[in-house]
Amino acid sequence: MNSQKILALNGLSKTFGSVIANHNVSLDLYRGEVLALLGENGAGKTTLMNMIFGHYMPDSGSVDIEDTSGAFVPLSLGHPQAAIAAGIGMVHQHFTLAENLDALDNIMLGAERLNRLRRNKAAARGKVKDIMKESGLSAPLTVPVGQLTVGERQRVEILKALYRDVKILVLDEPTAVLTPQEADTLFGNIGKMTKNGLSVIFISHKLREVLAFSHRIAVLRHGAKVGEIATSQADERKIARMMVGSETEEHTRKLMPPGKPILCFEKVSVSGRSRRESLECIDLAVNECEILGIAGVSGNGQTALAGLISGMLRPNTGNIFVDGVAVKDVRPSVMVDAGVGRIPEDRHRDGIVGTMSVAENMIIECLDDQAVQRRGLLKWDTIQAQAEKMTVKYDVRGPGIEAPAQLLSGGNIQKLILARVFEAKPKLILANQPTRGLDMGAAADVAKRLLEARARGAGVVLISEDLDEILSLSDRIMVMNDGELTLAKTRDRAELGLLMAGDAE
Amino acid sequence: MDILQILLSESFWAASLRIATPLIFGVLGALICEKSGVLNLGIEGIFVAGAMTGWLAVWLGAGLWGGVLVAALAGGFFGLIHAVLTVPLGLSQHVSGLGVTLFATSVSYFSYRTALPTVTSPPRIEPFRPLDMPFLSDLPFFGPVLFQQTALTWLALFMVGLVWYVLNRTALGIAIKAVGDNPNSIDAQGLSVYALRTGAVVAGSALMALGGAFLTMSAFDAFFFGMVNGRGWVCIALVIFASWRPGKALLGALLFGAFDALQVRLQTEVGALVPSQVFLAAPYVLSIFALVIAARSADYPRALLTPWFKGQR
């Protein structure tokens, strides 16, 4: 790393209505450097990056960037086109992919001129293949993106940015959906590319990778920069304190004897559109007072398993028992009535109705309940009082209970879903990637709530790609690979990793 | 003459293709708009505007192709109104589209009456002649069906191929499909969502107007009030039937044309037994059935009807 400055943010501020997203943030980036941007949900990290990339116009402040001749020039703000031309690439947290196009078309989008009658897909494919080899990221190029898994889509997003020959790469939570091994590979390759002059800013909540792969750490809190530290001088406690202003506590998992089985799968098969959406002859049992962790890389059948437990998919053959009773007609409402609480993988799409208010989203699963309605008329006073109470109890922060739920940040949307699910006191909880993309505070909150539910006697199915999370929370661990479930006899990280890759023995 | 005989006759297929021609233009136009994420219910009015302006230009002394150009420009103009209202301003596409239909229809009728305040019978122009191809026109069956259509029918068939090529083989088409699926994908790559959608709506509307121009400059030789008669609405349904594919759009238009040609012939056959209104309604009823069957698997552009605003993510 040399110390040549190539990007400077000068006092950027941005407000949305009455919410201050960023206040007077100044930050420098040097050539060949990996800068980690840390902060809790809603601290303003994504807003800051969106201003660099031209999605948002800052209220005040400016950005200077080194141009091709080495001179420092102001970047024209508010235009992604200008940012791309200046050599800035951005990988967005929420995918910016056209699902009806294949990955190659998505990658080429905007990189080719629109007034040409012919396209050179062969050349583009060659270049993408080279980037794949170099970065270690691969994704199917010819399948419509809509059929790819979340993990694969994320990889396409990164490839899309790399394809534009960037000199500054902004990554908004790039590894949230990657396995630890894939994340390590990605950062290893990013390390290689930084040696050739690439500078990287990445947002992450995983302290382990921040400490392992960044050169410098900048911390945001409540929209303002509260500190910068060289990674060599940082440790987990130090940066955690900077982020939240106090130290976080570790949760402890008390040993509990498991109770009677609460969810049983008996030789359940389901066939989806592709092999990755199919399960064959799955046996599974979850007991009361037990957390069953399902480890594995996404796209190995987790979606189908979650679909079955939540009632979104019907099994082709086999039986599902909830609390000892066979569920004949597998439907979402039947599963909810049987006592299943669901925390979906894609919380924006499946967890909330974005245009409805926070209060409405709180009660959306219990509309039949006499507590919220009488003869079909909603009791607004009760609902609002309840919502106020829940937002305090579960620490849902945002513009208020009347605001549309889509205005909340990712972590607060998850807290809203937790409030809805846990208040119904379900017997079984399906938690599908519950901490993906959450900061430490919010992730710890999810873990605490899951352990509370377990202490209350509920069974929990925890599907996660985060092996650390699985190891710290689960009583038993099963590994999912290529549509098959294997009970892990070990808690060793390396051996579990091999099982996840399908290389057992 | 029974149905089989009708189906095997040259004149039936020639009529089907003739009736289908304005629908082909209309469906392709609506398809381009919707692929970019904008429903254009202005289509019915744009048909009227295309029919009127194209005819008027020829009647005032322009050449036939000059009239076609004028019609396309008129369609593009009304498309631009719809695009400005729905793309950067993000107003309801339904309301704006219906408004454009009312506006375009009224302005066309008004202009017609202003230009010709005193005439009682509509003045005629010399319309497009069938393209008489040497030798080919003499082929049995295919000769009369294909090679005696006018240049506008050939233009419509060419447009099917052109629209397919643009949407599937060019960067522009890929961008149009992307903006209709997820506008953020376009914005994040530095392209303009507004420009793409506006361009698609203007181009699609110009194509729709050609459908109208065919009516006054090829099928008939004059402009009448009410001559578009719901063809625009049929196109909106056919786009769904076609699942937003140009090839299937051609098929749908031909199918509707065939139903319509068939009902005219059946009327003369069994007209005494069944009221003629039943036959008039038949193509529409059959279209509804075809739509019900096809729409179940229709592949809607995900961002259809969803406005996008810069800086709101």
PDB file of C-alpha atoms in Angstrom, chain A residues 122-315:
ATOM      1  CA  ALA A 122     -18.499 -13.709 -27.120  1.00  0.00           C
ATOM      2  CA  ALA A 123     -15.889 -11.112 -26.185  1.00  0.00           C
ATOM      3  CA  ALA A 124     -17.870 -10.113 -23.104  1.00  0.00           C
ATOM      4  CA  ARG A 125     -18.232 -13.733 -22.034  1.00  0.00           C
ATOM      5  CA  GLY A 126     -14.478 -14.189 -22.387  1.00  0.00           C
ATOM      6  CA  LYS A 127     -13.784 -11.139 -20.249  1.00  0.00           C
ATOM      7  CA  VAL A 128     -16.291 -12.249 -17.590  1.00  0.00           C
ATOM      8  CA  LYS A 129     -14.753 -15.727 -17.538  1.00  0.00           C
ATOM      9  CA  ASP A 130     -11.342 -14.133 -16.964  1.00  0.00           C
ATOM     10  CA  ILE A 131     -12.705 -12.011 -14.119  1.00  0.00           C
ATOM     11  CA  MET A 132     -14.328 -15.123 -12.629  1.00  0.00           C
ATOM     12  CA  LYS A 133     -11.026 -16.944 -12.716  1.00  0.00           C
ATOM     13  CA  GLU A 134      -9.194 -13.992 -11.218  1.00  0.00           C
ATOM     14  CA  SER A 135     -11.710 -13.260  -8.450  1.00  0.00           C
ATOM     15  CA  GLY A 136     -12.746 -16.814  -7.657  1.00  0.00           C
ATOM     16  CA  LEU A 137     -16.418 -15.814  -7.992  1.00  0.00           C
ATOM     17  CA  SER A 138     -18.537 -17.861 -10.324  1.00  0.00           C
ATOM     18  CA  ALA A 139     -22.177 -17.827 -11.343  1.00  0.00           C
ATOM     19  CA  PRO A 140     -24.156 -19.412 -14.184  1.00  0.00           C
ATOM     20  CA  LEU A 141     -24.107 -16.936 -17.063  1.00  0.00           C
ATOM     21  CA  THR A 142     -26.905 -18.191 -19.289  1.00  0.00           C
ATOM     22  CA  VAL A 143     -29.767 -18.777 -16.842  1.00  0.00           C
ATOM     23  CA  PRO A 144     -32.222 -15.914 -16.155  1.00  0.00           C
ATOM     24  CA  VAL A 145     -31.081 -14.205 -12.957  1.00  0.00           C
ATOM     25  CA  GLY A 146     -34.543 -14.759 -11.473  1.00  0.00           C
ATOM     26  CA  GLN A 147     -33.710 -18.460 -11.213  1.00  0.00           C
ATOM     27  CA  LEU A 148     -30.423 -17.935  -9.390  1.00  0.00           C
ATOM     28  CA  THR A 149     -30.070 -18.193  -5.624  1.00  0.00           C
ATOM     29  CA  VAL A 150     -29.500 -15.131  -3.476  1.00  0.00           C
ATOM     30  CA  GLY A 151     -25.840 -16.080  -3.134  1.00  0.00           C
ATOM     31  CA  GLU A 152     -25.365 -16.420  -6.870  1.00  0.00           C
ATOM     32  CA  ARG A 153     -27.095 -13.107  -7.503  1.00  0.00           C
ATOM     33  CA  GLN A 154     -24.719 -11.422  -5.101  1.00  0.00           C
ATOM     34  CA  ARG A 155     -21.796 -12.839  -7.036  1.00  0.00           C
ATOM     35  CA  VAL A 156     -23.271 -11.514 -10.292  1.00  0.00           C
ATOM     36  CA  GLU A 157     -23.506  -8.083  -8.646  1.00  0.00           C
ATOM     37  CA  ILE A 158     -19.820  -8.165  -7.765  1.00  0.00           C
ATOM     38  CA  LEU A 159     -18.851  -9.419 -11.226  1.00  0.00           C
ATOM     39  CA  LYS A 160     -20.909  -6.608 -12.730  1.00  0.00           C
ATOM     40  CA  ALA A 161     -18.861  -4.016 -10.866  1.00  0.00           C
ATOM     41  CA  LEU A 162     -15.532  -5.687 -11.670  1.00  0.00           C
ATOM     42  CA  TYR A 163     -16.482  -5.816 -15.362  1.00  0.00           C
ATOM     43  CA  ARG A 164     -16.482  -2.023 -15.563  1.00  0.00           C
ATOM     44  CA  ASP A 165     -12.703  -1.767 -14.926  1.00  0.00           C
ATOM     45  CA  VAL A 166     -13.045   0.097 -11.686  1.00  0.00           C
ATOM     46  CA  LYS A 167     -10.224   1.663  -9.687  1.00  0.00           C
ATOM     47  CA  ILE A 168     -12.421   2.239  -6.632  1.00  0.00           C
ATOM     48  CA  LEU A 169     -14.793  -0.550  -5.661  1.00  0.00           C
ATOM     49  CA  VAL A 170     -17.564   0.093  -3.137  1.00  0.00           C
ATOM     50  CA  LEU A 171     -19.036  -3.047  -1.618  1.00  0.00           C
ATOM     51  CA  ASP A 172     -22.192  -2.725   0.480  1.00  0.00           C
ATOM     52  CA  GLU A 173     -22.184  -5.855   2.634  1.00  0.00           C
ATOM     53  CA  PRO A 174     -20.706  -8.066  -0.059  1.00  0.00           C
ATOM     54  CA  THR A 175     -20.304 -11.197   2.030  1.00  0.00           C
ATOM     55  CA  ALA A 176     -23.669 -11.171   3.749  1.00  0.00           C
ATOM     56  CA  VAL A 177     -24.764 -14.066   1.541  1.00  0.00           C
ATOM     57  CA  LEU A 178     -21.445 -15.850   0.980  1.00  0.00           C
ATOM     58  CA  THR A 179     -20.080 -18.810   2.934  1.00  0.00           C
ATOM     59  CA  PRO A 180     -17.067 -18.117   5.152  1.00  0.00           C
ATOM     60  CA  GLN A 181     -14.856 -19.913   2.637  1.00  0.00           C
ATOM     61  CA  GLU A 182     -16.255 -17.937  -0.296  1.00  0.00           C
ATOM     62  CA  ALA A 183     -15.880 -14.717   1.640  1.00  0.00           C
ATOM     63  CA  ASP A 184     -12.268 -15.558   2.435  1.00  0.00           C
ATOM     64  CA  THR A 185     -11.641 -16.322  -1.240  1.00  0.00           C
ATOM     65  CA  LEU A 186     -13.261 -13.061  -2.274  1.00  0.00           C
ATOM     66  CA  PHE A 187     -11.170 -11.007   0.122  1.00  0.00           C
ATOM     67  CA  GLY A 188      -8.063 -12.950  -0.813  1.00  0.00           C
ATOM     68  CA  ASN A 189      -8.631 -11.994  -4.424  1.00  0.00           C
ATOM     69  CA  ILE A 190      -9.545  -8.436  -3.536  1.00  0.00           C
ATOM     70  CA  GLY A 191      -6.202  -8.349  -1.739  1.00  0.00           C
ATOM     71  CA  LYS A 192      -4.501  -9.418  -4.965  1.00  0.00           C
ATOM     72  CA  MET A 193      -6.320  -6.769  -6.966  1.00  0.00           C
ATOM     73  CA  THR A 194      -5.437  -4.026  -4.486  1.00  0.00           C
ATOM     74  CA  LYS A 195      -1.791  -4.838  -5.128  1.00  0.00           C
ATOM     75  CA  ASN A 196      -2.497  -3.774  -8.722  1.00  0.00           C
ATOM     76  CA  GLY A 197      -3.867  -0.438  -7.545  1.00  0.00           C
ATOM     77  CA  LEU A 198      -7.537  -1.136  -6.827  1.00  0.00           C
ATOM     78  CA  SER A 199      -8.958   0.640  -3.783  1.00  0.00           C
ATOM     79  CA  VAL A 200     -11.857  -0.873  -1.923  1.00  0.00           C
ATOM     80  CA  ILE A 201     -14.406   0.487   0.527  1.00  0.00           C
ATOM     81  CA  PHE A 202     -16.568  -2.177   2.063  1.00  0.00           C
ATOM     82  CA  ILE A 203     -19.418  -2.145   4.511  1.00  0.00           C
ATOM     83  CA  SER A 204     -19.625  -5.164   6.748  1.00  0.00           C
ATOM     84  CA  HIS A 205     -20.998  -6.264  10.067  1.00  0.00           C
ATOM     85  CA  LYS A 206     -18.643  -9.191  10.435  1.00  0.00           C
ATOM     86  CA  LEU A 207     -15.836  -8.022  12.691  1.00  0.00           C
ATOM     87  CA  ARG A 208     -13.807 -11.112  11.883  1.00  0.00           C
ATOM     88  CA  GLU A 209     -13.495 -10.237   8.199  1.00  0.00           C
ATOM     89  CA  VAL A 210     -13.105  -6.536   8.890  1.00  0.00           C
ATOM     90  CA  LEU A 211     -10.153  -7.287  11.141  1.00  0.00           C
ATOM     91  CA  ALA A 212      -8.713  -9.885   8.794  1.00  0.00           C
ATOM     92  CA  PHE A 213      -8.964  -8.094   5.477  1.00  0.00           C
ATOM     93  CA  SER A 214      -9.080  -4.313   5.879  1.00  0.00           C
ATOM     94  CA  HIS A 215      -6.197  -1.901   6.244  1.00  0.00           C
ATOM     95  CA  ARG A 216      -8.129   0.840   7.894  1.00  0.00           C
ATOM     96  CA  ILE A 217     -11.505   1.077   9.636  1.00  0.00           C
ATOM     97  CA  ALA A 218     -13.851   4.061   9.707  1.00  0.00           C
ATOM     98  CA  VAL A 219     -16.794   3.970  12.080  1.00  0.00           C
ATOM     99  CA  LEU A 220     -20.078   5.816  11.643  1.00  0.00           C
ATOM    100  CA  ARG A 221     -22.610   6.356  14.395  1.00  0.00           C
ATOM    101  CA  HIS A 222     -25.920   8.210  13.974  1.00  0.00           C
ATOM    102  CA  GLY A 223     -24.804   9.547  10.587  1.00  0.00           C
ATOM    103  CA  ALA A 224     -21.510  11.047  11.730  1.00  0.00           C
ATOM    104  CA  LYS A 225     -17.995   9.671  11.627  1.00  0.00           C
ATOM    105  CA  VAL A 226     -16.951   8.842  15.168  1.00  0.00           C
ATOM    106  CA  GLY A 227     -13.527   7.470  14.488  1.00  0.00           C
ATOM    107  CA  GLU A 228     -10.878   6.032  12.221  1.00  0.00           C
ATOM    108  CA  ILE A 229      -8.358   3.426  13.195  1.00  0.00           C
ATOM    109  CA  ALA A 230      -5.664   1.422  11.456  1.00  0.00           C
ATOM    110  CA  THR A 231      -6.691  -2.222  11.489  1.00  0.00           C
ATOM    111  CA  SER A 232      -3.314  -3.226  12.895  1.00  0.00           C
ATOM    112  CA  GLN A 233      -4.139  -1.280  16.047  1.00  0.00           C
ATOM    113  CA  ALA A 234      -7.743  -2.470  16.348  1.00  0.00           C
ATOM    114  CA  ASP A 235      -9.340  -5.396  18.102  1.00  0.00           C
ATOM    115  CA  GLU A 236     -12.927  -6.564  18.343  1.00  0.00           C
ATOM    116  CA  ARG A 237     -13.647  -4.901  21.666  1.00  0.00           C
ATOM    117  CA  LYS A 238     -12.222  -1.592  20.565  1.00  0.00           C
ATOM    118  CA  ILE A 239     -14.249  -1.290  17.367  1.00  0.00           C
ATOM    119  CA  ALA A 240     -17.396  -2.675  18.973  1.00  0.00           C
ATOM    120  CA  ARG A 241     -17.150   0.083  21.561  1.00  0.00           C
ATOM    121  CA  MET A 242     -16.723   2.682  18.819  1.00  0.00           C
ATOM    122  CA  MET A 243     -19.763   1.372  16.964  1.00  0.00           C
ATOM    123  CA  VAL A 244     -22.289   1.167  19.747  1.00  0.00           C
ATOM    124  CA  GLY A 245     -20.682   3.501  22.235  1.00  0.00           C
ATOM    125  CA  SER A 246     -20.516   0.719  24.832  1.00  0.00           C
ATOM    126  CA  GLU A 247     -19.394  -2.890  24.999  1.00  0.00           C
ATOM    127  CA  THR A 248     -21.704  -5.653  23.884  1.00  0.00           C
ATOM    128  CA  GLU A 249     -22.341  -8.720  25.978  1.00  0.00           C
ATOM    129  CA  GLU A 250     -21.876 -12.273  24.793  1.00  0.00           C
ATOM    130  CA  HIS A 251     -24.959 -14.422  24.966  1.00  0.00           C
ATOM    131  CA  THR A 252     -24.670 -17.730  26.719  1.00  0.00           C
ATOM    132  CA  ARG A 253     -26.539 -20.857  25.820  1.00  0.00           C
ATOM    133  CA  LYS A 254     -27.605 -22.826  28.849  1.00  0.00           C
ATOM    134  CA  LEU A 255     -27.865 -26.551  28.339  1.00  0.00           C
ATOM    135  CA  MET A 256     -31.459 -27.728  28.380  1.00  0.00           C
ATOM    136  CA  PRO A 257     -32.896 -31.218  28.080  1.00  0.00           C
ATOM    137  CA  PRO A 258     -34.919 -31.434  24.857  1.00  0.00           C
ATOM    138  CA  GLY A 259     -38.651 -32.146  25.206  1.00  0.00           C
ATOM    139  CA  LYS A 260     -41.002 -34.070  22.949  1.00  0.00           C
ATOM    140  CA  PRO A 261     -40.729 -33.740  19.150  1.00  0.00           C
ATOM    141  CA  ILE A 262     -42.455 -30.616  17.853  1.00  0.00           C
ATOM    142  CA  LEU A 263     -41.724 -30.981  14.142  1.00  0.00           C
ATOM    143  CA  CYS A 264     -41.132 -34.225  12.267  1.00  0.00           C
ATOM    144  CA  PHE A 265     -40.462 -34.865   8.594  1.00  0.00           C
ATOM    145  CA  GLU A 266     -40.986 -38.452   7.468  1.00  0.00           C
ATOM    146  CA  LYS A 267     -39.456 -39.259   4.091  1.00  0.00           C
ATOM    147  CA  VAL A 268     -40.542 -35.917   2.664  1.00  0.00           C
ATOM    148  CA  SER A 269     -39.836 -35.254  -0.990  1.00  0.00           C
ATOM    149  CA  VAL A 270     -40.567 -32.200  -3.051  1.00  0.00           C
ATOM    150  CA  SER A 271     -39.585 -31.461  -6.615  1.00  0.00           C
ATOM    151  CA  GLY A 272     -38.999 -27.886  -7.641  1.00  0.00           C
ATOM    152  CA  ARG A 273     -38.189 -26.313 -10.958  1.00  0.00           C
ATOM    153  CA  SER A 274     -34.564 -27.321 -10.662  1.00  0.00           C
ATOM    154  CA  ARG A 275     -32.471 -29.705  -8.637  1.00  0.00           C
ATOM    155  CA  ARG A 276     -31.469 -26.999  -6.192  1.00  0.00           C
ATOM    156  CA  GLU A 277     -35.114 -26.418  -5.336  1.00  0.00           C
ATOM    157  CA  SER A 278     -35.797 -30.091  -4.726  1.00  0.00           C
ATOM    158  CA  LEU A 279     -35.545 -32.333  -1.687  1.00  0.00           C
ATOM    159  CA  GLU A 280     -35.520 -36.077  -1.726  1.00  0.00           C
ATOM    160  CA  CYS A 281     -36.665 -38.271   1.130  1.00  0.00           C
ATOM    161  CA  ILE A 282     -35.787 -35.947   4.012  1.00  0.00           C
ATOM    162  CA  ASP A 283     -36.095 -37.102   7.631  1.00  0.00           C
ATOM    163  CA  LEU A 284     -35.869 -34.499  10.313  1.00  0.00           C
ATOM    164  CA  ALA A 285     -36.983 -33.999  13.899  1.00  0.00           C
ATOM    165  CA  VAL A 286     -36.948 -30.904  16.079  1.00  0.00           C
ATOM    166  CA  ASN A 287     -37.771 -31.154  19.762  1.00  0.00           C
ATOM    167  CA  GLU A 288     -39.100 -28.703  22.281  1.00  0.00           C
ATOM    168  CA  CYS A 289     -36.396 -26.606  23.947  1.00  0.00           C
ATOM    169  CA  GLU A 290     -34.044 -27.289  21.077  1.00  0.00           C
ATOM    170  CA  ILE A 291     -32.401 -25.290  18.312  1.00  0.00           C
ATOM    171  CA  LEU A 292     -31.625 -27.308  15.221  1.00  0.00           C
ATOM    172  CA  GLY A 293     -29.056 -25.587  13.061  1.00  0.00           C
ATOM    173  CA  ILE A 294     -29.111 -26.215   9.316  1.00  0.00           C
ATOM    174  CA  ALA A 295     -25.710 -25.286   7.915  1.00  0.00           C
ATOM    175  CA  GLY A 296     -24.876 -25.127   4.238  1.00  0.00           C
ATOM    176  CA  VAL A 297     -24.208 -22.882   1.282  1.00  0.00           C
ATOM    177  CA  SER A 298     -27.396 -21.302   0.005  1.00  0.00           C
ATOM    178  CA  GLY A 299     -28.896 -22.929  -3.050  1.00  0.00           C
ATOM    179  CA  ASN A 300     -28.599 -26.489  -1.757  1.00  0.00           C
ATOM    180  CA  GLY A 301     -32.259 -26.994  -0.901  1.00  0.00           C
ATOM    181  CA  GLN A 302     -32.681 -24.598   2.027  1.00  0.00           C
ATOM    182  CA  THR A 303     -35.332 -22.679   0.100  1.00  0.00           C
ATOM    183  CA  ALA A 304     -37.364 -25.856  -0.385  1.00  0.00           C
ATOM    184  CA  LEU A 305     -36.960 -26.867   3.271  1.00  0.00           C
ATOM    185  CA  ALA A 306     -38.048 -23.426   4.462  1.00  0.00           C
ATOM    186  CA  GLY A 307     -40.909 -23.528   1.971  1.00  0.00           C
ATOM    187  CA  LEU A 308     -42.164 -26.798   3.442  1.00  0.00           C
ATOM    188  CA  ILE A 309     -41.926 -25.673   7.062  1.00  0.00           C
ATOM    189  CA  SER A 310     -43.627 -22.370   6.342  1.00  0.00           C
ATOM    190  CA  GLY A 311     -46.338 -24.048   4.266  1.00  0.00           C
ATOM    191  CA  MET A 312     -45.408 -22.273   1.053  1.00  0.00           C
ATOM    192  CA  LEU A 313     -44.550 -25.590  -0.630  1.00  0.00           C
ATOM    193  CA  ARG A 314     -46.499 -28.837  -0.532  1.00  0.00           C
ATOM    194  CA  PRO A 315     -44.599 -32.098  -0.259  1.00  0.00           C
TER     195      PRO A 315
END
